[in-house]
mmCIF file of C-alpha atoms and ligand atoms in Angstrom:
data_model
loop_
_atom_site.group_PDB
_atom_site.id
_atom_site.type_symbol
_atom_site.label_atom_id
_atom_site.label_comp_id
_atom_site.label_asym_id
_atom_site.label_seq_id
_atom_site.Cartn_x
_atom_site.Cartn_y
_atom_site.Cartn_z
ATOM 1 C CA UNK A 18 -18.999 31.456 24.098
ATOM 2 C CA UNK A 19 -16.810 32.757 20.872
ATOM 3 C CA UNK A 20 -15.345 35.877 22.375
ATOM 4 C CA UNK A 21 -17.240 37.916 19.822
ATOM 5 C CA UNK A 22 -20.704 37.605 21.460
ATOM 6 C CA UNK A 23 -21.576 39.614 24.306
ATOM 7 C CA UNK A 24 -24.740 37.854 25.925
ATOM 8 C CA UNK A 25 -27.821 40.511 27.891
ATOM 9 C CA UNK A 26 -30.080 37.056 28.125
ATOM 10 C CA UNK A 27 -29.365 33.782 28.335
ATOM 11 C CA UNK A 28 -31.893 33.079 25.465
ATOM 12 C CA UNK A 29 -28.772 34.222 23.442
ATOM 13 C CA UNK A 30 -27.030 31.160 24.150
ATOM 14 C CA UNK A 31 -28.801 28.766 22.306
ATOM 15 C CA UNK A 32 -28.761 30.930 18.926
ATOM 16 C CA UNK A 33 -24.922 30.694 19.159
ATOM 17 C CA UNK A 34 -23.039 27.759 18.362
ATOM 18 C CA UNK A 35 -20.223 27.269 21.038
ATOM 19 C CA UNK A 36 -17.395 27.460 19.215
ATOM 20 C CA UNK A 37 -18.421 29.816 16.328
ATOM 21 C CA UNK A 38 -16.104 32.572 14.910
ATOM 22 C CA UNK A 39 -16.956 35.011 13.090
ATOM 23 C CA UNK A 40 -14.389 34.850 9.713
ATOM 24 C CA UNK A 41 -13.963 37.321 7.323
ATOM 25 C CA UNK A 42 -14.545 36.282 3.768
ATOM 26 C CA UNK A 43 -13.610 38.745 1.597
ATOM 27 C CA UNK A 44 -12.623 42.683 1.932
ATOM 28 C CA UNK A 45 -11.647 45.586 -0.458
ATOM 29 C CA UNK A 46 -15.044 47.338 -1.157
ATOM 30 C CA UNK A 47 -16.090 50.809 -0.691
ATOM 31 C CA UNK A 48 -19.295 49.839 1.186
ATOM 32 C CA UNK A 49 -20.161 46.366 1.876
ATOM 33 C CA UNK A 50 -24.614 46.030 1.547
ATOM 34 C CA UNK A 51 -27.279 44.248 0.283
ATOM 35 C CA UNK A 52 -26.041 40.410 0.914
ATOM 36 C CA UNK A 53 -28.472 37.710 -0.903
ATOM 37 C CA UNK A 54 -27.119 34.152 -0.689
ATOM 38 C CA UNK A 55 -27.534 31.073 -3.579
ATOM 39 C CA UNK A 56 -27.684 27.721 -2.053
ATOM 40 C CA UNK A 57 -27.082 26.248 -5.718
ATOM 41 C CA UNK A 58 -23.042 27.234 -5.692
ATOM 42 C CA UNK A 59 -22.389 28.198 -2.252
ATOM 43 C CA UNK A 60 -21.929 31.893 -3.086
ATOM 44 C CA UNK A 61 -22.987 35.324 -1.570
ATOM 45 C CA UNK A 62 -23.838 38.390 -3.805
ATOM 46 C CA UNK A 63 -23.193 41.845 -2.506
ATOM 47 C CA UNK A 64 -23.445 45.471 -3.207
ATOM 48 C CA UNK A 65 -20.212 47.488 -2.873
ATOM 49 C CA UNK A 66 -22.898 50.311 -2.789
ATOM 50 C CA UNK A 67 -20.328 53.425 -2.974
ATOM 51 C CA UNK A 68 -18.071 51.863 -5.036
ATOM 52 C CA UNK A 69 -21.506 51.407 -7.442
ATOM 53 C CA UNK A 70 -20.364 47.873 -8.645
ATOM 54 C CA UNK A 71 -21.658 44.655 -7.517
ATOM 55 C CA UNK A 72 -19.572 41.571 -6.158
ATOM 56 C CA UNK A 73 -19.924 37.589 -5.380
ATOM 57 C CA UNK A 74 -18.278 35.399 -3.130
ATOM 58 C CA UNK A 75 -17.804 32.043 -3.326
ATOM 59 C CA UNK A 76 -16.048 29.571 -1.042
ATOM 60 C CA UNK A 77 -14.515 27.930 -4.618
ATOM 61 C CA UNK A 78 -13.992 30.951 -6.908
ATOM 62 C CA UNK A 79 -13.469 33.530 -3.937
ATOM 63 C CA UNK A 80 -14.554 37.190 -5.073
ATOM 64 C CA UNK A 81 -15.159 38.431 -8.550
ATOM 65 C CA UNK A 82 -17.069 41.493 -9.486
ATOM 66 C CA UNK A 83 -20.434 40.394 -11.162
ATOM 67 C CA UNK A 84 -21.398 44.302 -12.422
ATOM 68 C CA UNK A 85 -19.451 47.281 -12.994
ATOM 69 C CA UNK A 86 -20.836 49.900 -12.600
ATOM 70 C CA UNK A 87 -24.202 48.601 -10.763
ATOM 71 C CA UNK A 88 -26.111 51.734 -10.923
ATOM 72 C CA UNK A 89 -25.650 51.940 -7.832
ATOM 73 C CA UNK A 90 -27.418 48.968 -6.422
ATOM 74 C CA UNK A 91 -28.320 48.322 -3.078
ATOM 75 C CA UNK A 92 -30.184 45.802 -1.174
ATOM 76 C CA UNK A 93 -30.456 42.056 -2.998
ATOM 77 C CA UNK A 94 -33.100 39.342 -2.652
ATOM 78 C CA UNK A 95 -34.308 36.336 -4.657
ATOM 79 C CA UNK A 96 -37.684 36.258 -5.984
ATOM 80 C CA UNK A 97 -39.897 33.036 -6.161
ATOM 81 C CA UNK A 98 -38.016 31.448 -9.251
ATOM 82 C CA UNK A 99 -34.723 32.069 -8.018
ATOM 83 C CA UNK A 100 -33.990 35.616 -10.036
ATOM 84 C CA UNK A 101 -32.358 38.241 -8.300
ATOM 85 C CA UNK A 102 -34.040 41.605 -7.730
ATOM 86 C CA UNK A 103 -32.503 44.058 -6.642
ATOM 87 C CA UNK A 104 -32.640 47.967 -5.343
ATOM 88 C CA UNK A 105 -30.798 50.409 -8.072
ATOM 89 C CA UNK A 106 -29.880 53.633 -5.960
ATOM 90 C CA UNK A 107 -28.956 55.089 -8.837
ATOM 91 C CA UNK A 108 -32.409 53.848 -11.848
ATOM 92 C CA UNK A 109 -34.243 54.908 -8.613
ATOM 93 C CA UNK A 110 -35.815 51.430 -9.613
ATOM 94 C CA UNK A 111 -36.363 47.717 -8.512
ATOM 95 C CA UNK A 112 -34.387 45.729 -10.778
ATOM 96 C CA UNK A 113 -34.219 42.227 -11.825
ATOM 97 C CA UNK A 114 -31.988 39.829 -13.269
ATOM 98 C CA UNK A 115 -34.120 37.911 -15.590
ATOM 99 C CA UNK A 116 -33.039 33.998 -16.328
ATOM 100 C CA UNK A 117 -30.702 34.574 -19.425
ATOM 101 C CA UNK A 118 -28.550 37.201 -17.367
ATOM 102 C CA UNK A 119 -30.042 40.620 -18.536
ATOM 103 C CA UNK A 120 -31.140 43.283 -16.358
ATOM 104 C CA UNK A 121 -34.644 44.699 -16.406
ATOM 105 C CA UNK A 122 -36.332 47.897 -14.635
ATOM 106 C CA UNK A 123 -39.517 46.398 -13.161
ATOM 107 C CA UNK A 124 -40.592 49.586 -11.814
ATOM 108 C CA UNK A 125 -39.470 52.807 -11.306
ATOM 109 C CA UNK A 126 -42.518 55.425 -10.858
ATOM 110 C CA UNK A 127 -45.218 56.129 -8.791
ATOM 111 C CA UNK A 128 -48.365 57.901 -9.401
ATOM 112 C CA UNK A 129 -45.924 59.186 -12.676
ATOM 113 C CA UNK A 130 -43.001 60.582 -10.722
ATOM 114 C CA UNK A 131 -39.952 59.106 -9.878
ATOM 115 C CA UNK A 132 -39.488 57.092 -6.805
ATOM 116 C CA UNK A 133 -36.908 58.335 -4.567
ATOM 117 C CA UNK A 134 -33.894 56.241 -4.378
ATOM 118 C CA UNK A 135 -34.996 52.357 -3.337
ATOM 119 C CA UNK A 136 -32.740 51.076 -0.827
ATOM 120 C CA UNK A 137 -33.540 47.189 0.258
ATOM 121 C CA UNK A 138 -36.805 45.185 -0.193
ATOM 122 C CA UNK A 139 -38.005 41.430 0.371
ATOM 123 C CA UNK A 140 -39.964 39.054 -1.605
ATOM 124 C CA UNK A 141 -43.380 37.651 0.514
ATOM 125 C CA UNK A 142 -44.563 34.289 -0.414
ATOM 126 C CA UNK A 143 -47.145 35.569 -2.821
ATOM 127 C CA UNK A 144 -44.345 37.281 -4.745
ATOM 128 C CA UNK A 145 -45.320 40.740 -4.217
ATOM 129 C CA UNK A 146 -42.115 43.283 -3.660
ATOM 130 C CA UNK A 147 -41.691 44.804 -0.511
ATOM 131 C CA UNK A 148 -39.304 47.952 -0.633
ATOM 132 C CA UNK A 149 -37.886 51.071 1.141
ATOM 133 C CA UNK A 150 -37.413 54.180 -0.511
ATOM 134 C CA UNK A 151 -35.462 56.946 1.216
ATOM 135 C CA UNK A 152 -33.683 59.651 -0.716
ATOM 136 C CA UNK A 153 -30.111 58.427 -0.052
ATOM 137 C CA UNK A 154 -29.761 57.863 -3.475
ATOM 138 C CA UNK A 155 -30.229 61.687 -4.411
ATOM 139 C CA UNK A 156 -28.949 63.556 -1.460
ATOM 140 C CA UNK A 157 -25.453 61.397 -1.138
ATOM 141 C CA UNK A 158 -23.430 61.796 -3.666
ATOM 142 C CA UNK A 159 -21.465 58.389 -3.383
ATOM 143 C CA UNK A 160 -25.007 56.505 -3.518
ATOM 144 C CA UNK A 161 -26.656 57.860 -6.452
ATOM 145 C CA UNK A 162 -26.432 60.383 -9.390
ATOM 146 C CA UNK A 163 -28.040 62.855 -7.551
ATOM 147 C CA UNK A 164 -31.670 64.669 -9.067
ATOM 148 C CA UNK A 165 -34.600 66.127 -7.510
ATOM 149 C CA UNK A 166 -36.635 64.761 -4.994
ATOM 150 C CA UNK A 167 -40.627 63.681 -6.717
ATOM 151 C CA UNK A 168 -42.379 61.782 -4.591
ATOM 152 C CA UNK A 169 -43.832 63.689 -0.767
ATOM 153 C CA UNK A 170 -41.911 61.548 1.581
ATOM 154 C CA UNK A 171 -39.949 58.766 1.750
ATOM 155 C CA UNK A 172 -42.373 55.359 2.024
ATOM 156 C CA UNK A 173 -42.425 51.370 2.146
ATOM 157 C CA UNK A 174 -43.985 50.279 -0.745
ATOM 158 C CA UNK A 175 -45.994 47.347 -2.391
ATOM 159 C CA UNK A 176 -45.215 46.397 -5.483
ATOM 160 C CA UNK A 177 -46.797 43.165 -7.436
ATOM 161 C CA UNK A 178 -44.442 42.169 -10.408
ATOM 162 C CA UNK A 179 -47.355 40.259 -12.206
ATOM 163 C CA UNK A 180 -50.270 43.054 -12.344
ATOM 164 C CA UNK A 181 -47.787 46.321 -12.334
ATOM 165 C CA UNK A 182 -49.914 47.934 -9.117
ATOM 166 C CA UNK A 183 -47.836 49.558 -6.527
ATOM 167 C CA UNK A 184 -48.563 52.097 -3.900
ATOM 168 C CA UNK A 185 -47.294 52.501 -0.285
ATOM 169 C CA UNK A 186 -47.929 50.802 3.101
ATOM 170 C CA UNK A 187 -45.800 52.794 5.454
ATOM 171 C CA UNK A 188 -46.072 56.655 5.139
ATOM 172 C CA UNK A 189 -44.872 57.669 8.545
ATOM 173 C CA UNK A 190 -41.453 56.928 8.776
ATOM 174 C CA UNK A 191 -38.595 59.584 8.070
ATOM 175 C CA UNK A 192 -36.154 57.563 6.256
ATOM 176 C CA UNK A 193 -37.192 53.964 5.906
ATOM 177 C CA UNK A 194 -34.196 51.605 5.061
ATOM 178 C CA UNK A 195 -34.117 47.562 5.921
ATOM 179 C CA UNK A 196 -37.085 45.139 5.966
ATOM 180 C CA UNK A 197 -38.429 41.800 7.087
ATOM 181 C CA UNK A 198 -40.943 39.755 7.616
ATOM 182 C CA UNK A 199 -41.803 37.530 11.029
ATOM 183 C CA UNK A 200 -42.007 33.932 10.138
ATOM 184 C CA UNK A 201 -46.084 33.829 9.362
ATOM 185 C CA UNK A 202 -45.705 37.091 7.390
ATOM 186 C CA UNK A 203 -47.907 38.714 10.185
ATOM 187 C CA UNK A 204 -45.359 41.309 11.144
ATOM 188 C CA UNK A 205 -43.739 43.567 9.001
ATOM 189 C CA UNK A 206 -40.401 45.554 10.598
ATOM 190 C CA UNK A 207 -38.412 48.471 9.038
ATOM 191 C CA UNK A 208 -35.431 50.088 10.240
ATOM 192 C CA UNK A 209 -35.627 54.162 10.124
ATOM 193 C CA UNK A 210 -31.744 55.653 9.726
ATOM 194 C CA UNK A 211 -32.727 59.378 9.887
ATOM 195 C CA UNK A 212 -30.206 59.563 12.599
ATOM 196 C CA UNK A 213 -27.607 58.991 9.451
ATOM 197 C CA UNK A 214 -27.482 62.810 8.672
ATOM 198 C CA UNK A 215 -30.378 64.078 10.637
ATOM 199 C CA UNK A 216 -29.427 65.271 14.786
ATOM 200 C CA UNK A 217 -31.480 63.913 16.435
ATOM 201 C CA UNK A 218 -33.716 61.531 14.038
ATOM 202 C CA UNK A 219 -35.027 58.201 14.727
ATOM 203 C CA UNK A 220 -32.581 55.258 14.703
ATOM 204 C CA UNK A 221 -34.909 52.525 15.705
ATOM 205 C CA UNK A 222 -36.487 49.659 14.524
ATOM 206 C CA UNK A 223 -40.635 49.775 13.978
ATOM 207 C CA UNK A 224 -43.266 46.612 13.671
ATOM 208 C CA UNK A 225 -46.459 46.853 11.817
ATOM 209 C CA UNK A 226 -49.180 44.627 11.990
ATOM 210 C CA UNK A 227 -49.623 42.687 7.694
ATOM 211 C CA UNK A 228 -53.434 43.042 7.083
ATOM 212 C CA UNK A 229 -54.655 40.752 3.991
ATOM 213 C CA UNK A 230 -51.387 40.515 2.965
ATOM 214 C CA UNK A 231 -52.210 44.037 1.496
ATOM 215 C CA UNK A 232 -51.748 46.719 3.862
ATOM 216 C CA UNK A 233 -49.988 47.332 7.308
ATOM 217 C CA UNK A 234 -51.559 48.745 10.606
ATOM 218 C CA UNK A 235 -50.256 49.611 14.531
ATOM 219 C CA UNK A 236 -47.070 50.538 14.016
ATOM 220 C CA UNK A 237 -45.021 50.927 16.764
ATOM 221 C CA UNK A 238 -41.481 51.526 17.901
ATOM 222 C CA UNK A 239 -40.007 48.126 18.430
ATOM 223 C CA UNK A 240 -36.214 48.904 19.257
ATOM 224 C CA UNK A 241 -34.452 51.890 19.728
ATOM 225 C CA UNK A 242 -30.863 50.591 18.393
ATOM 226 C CA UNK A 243 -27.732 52.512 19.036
ATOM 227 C CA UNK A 244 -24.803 52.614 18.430
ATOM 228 C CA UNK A 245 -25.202 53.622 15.231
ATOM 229 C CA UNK A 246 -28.413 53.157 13.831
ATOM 230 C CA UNK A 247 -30.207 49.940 12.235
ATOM 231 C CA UNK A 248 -29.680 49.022 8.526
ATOM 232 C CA UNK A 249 -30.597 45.831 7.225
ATOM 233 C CA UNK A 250 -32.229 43.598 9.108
ATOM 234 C CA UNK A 251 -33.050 39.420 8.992
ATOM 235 C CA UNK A 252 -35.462 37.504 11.286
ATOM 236 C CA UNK A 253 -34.669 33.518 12.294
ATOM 237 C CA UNK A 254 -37.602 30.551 12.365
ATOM 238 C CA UNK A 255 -37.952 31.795 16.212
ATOM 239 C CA UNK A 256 -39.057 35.240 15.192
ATOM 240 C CA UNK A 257 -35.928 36.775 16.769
ATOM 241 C CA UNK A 258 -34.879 39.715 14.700
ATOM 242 C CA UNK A 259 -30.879 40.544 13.783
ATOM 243 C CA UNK A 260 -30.140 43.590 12.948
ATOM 244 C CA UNK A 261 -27.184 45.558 11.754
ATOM 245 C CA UNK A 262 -25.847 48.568 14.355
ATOM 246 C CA UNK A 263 -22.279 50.317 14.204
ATOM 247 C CA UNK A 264 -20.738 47.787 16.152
ATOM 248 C CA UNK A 265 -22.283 44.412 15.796
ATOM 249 C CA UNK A 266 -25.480 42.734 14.618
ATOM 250 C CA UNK A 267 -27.924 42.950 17.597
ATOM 251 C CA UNK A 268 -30.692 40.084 18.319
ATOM 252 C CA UNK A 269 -33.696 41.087 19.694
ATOM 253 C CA UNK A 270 -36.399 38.756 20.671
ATOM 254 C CA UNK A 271 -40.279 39.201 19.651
ATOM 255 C CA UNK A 272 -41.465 40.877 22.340
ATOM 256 C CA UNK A 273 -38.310 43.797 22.144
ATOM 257 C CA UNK A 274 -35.924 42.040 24.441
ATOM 258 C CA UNK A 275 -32.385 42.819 23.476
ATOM 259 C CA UNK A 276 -30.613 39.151 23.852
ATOM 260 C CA UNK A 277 -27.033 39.775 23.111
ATOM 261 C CA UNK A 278 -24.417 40.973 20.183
ATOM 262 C CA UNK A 279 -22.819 39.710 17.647
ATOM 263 C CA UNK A 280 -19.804 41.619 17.439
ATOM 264 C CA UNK A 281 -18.144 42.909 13.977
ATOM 265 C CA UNK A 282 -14.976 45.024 13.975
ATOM 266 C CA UNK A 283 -16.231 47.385 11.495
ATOM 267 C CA UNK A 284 -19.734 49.362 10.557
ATOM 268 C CA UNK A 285 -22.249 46.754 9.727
ATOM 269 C CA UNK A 286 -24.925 47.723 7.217
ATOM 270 C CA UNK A 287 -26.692 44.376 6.229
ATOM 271 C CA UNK A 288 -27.089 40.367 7.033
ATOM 272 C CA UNK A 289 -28.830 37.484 5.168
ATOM 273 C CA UNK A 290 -29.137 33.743 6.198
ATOM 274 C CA UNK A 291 -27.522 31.105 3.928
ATOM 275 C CA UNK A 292 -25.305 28.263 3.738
ATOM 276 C CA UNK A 293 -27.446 25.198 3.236
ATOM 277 C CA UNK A 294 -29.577 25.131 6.208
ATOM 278 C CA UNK A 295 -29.568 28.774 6.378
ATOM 279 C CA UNK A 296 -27.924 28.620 9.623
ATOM 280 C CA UNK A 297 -24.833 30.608 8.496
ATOM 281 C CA UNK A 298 -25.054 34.514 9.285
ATOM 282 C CA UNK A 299 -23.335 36.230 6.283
ATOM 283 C CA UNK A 300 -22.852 40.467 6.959
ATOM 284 C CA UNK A 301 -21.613 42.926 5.449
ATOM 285 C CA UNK A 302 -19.308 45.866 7.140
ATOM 286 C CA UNK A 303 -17.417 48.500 6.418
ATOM 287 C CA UNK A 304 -15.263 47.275 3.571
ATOM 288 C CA UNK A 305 -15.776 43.615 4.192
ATOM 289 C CA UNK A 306 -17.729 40.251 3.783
ATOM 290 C CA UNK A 307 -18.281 38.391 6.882
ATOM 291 C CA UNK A 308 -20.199 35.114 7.849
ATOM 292 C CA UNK A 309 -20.745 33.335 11.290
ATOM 293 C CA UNK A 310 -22.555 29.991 12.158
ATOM 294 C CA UNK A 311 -26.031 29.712 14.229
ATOM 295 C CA UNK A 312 -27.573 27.606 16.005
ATOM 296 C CA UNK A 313 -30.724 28.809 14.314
ATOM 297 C CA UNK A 314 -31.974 29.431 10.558
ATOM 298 C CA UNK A 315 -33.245 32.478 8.481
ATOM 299 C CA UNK A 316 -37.194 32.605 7.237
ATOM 300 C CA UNK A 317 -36.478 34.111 4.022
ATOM 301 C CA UNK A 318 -34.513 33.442 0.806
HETATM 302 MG MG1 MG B 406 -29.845 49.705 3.536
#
């Protein structure tokens, strides 16, 4: 095994190609998060989140800077025509890049009052928006432009592009930050980072049961991760969930079962699948761009 996996089960193993290494791509932001890949040129878009400008990497053109500033934007995905949406930390909005290259606020309200600060979202196969919303984005200065806080808490909410409704799904978690879906969209987990600036608050990982698509149910701790606490998170055709912790990208199994560590020499905040078969783990830490090669592929994207 590459020397940067530590193995717990031997289930591990077989998600690791022998001689992997894990290669750092690029380097020089503030805050590497929010990776999204594009199969069409090979390329990885990021967030340099604190340095509010937003970057792409490409194995021919290397790194360019595709926004600056970003508003702040966080967490990436595709939608179902290819466009990329986007968390904006600082629009407290869900943004998207529409085909001929300009930005648009898709929403930013709800109920009539601002939402907090979105921080990462998915796309499900109906094309409905999936998206945290903790108040990093007003509370941390490097992460926002500050205001006050509108909304009662900080939720996960649904959001349908194509009628405009939105309203939340998960209401009791303190500060709700990455998200995925299990392969059949039956799951739903979200990482909580209240242990970020809160002693003592959660820093664990929580699965809720998808009802009709709709709504979520039976939520339940799934992980407790440490060190660190749980950013952005991915999950593979097997269901096995990677996660982002302070010193590696952890893979759990379905049933909870820590199976071993990817290791990453600097904080890791978020992962996404890509390369052509979506076998190629690309994360972002610290400062950097990373990627490492599987012997398993992402769900999503
Ligand atoms: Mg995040």
């Amino acid at each position: 095994m590459p020397e940067a996996i530590e193995i717990y089960e031997e289930r591990m193993r077989a998600l690791i190609r022998p001689k992997a290494s894990l290669q750092k791509l690029a380097n020089g932001a503030a805050h590497s998060e929010g990776p999204v890949y594009f199969h069409e040129d090979n390329s990885v878009v990021w967030s340099d989140a604190h340095g509010n400008r937003l970057l792409r990497w490409s194995a021919s053109d290397n790194v360019s800077v595709l926004r600056d500033p970003s508003d702040y934007q966080s967490g990436n995905y595709r939608d179902l025509e290819g466009r990329l949406v986007a968390c904006s930390s600082g629009l407290r909005a869900i943004i998207r890049r529409e085909h001929d290259g300009e930005w648009k606020i898709l929403v930013d309200r709800y109920q009539g009052k601002h939402l907090n600060s979105p921080n990462d979202l998915v796309v499900k196969s109906d094309g409905t928006i999936w998206f945290t919303d903790p108040p990093y984005g007003i509370t941390q200065p490097n992460q926002g432009y500050g205001g006050k806080q509108e909304q009662t808490g900080s939720y996960v909410y649904r959001f349908a592009p194509a009628t405009r409704e939105i309203y939340p799904v998960v209401t009791d978690m303190v500060c709700p930050n990455g998200l995925a879906f299990s392969p059949d969209e039956r799951l739903l987990y979200v990482s909580d980072t209240a242990a970020f600036n809160i002693s003592g608050g959660p820093h664990h990982i929580r699965v809720y049961e998808v009802v009709d698509g709709r709504y979520v149910t039976n939520g339940r701790v799934f992980a407790v991760i440490e060190p660190g606490q749980p950013d952005g998170l991915r999950v593979d055709e097997h269901g096995n969930v990677f996660t982002s912790s302070k010193d590696s990208v952890q893979v759990y199994a379905p049933d909870g079962t820590r199976l071993g560590k990817i290791l990453v020499p600097e904080i890791c905040a978020n992962l996404t699948f890509g390369g052509k078969e979506r076998d190629r783990l690309f994360i972002t830490a610290g400062k950097s761009l990373y990627a490492i090669d599987l012997n398993t592929r992402g769900v999503q994207q």
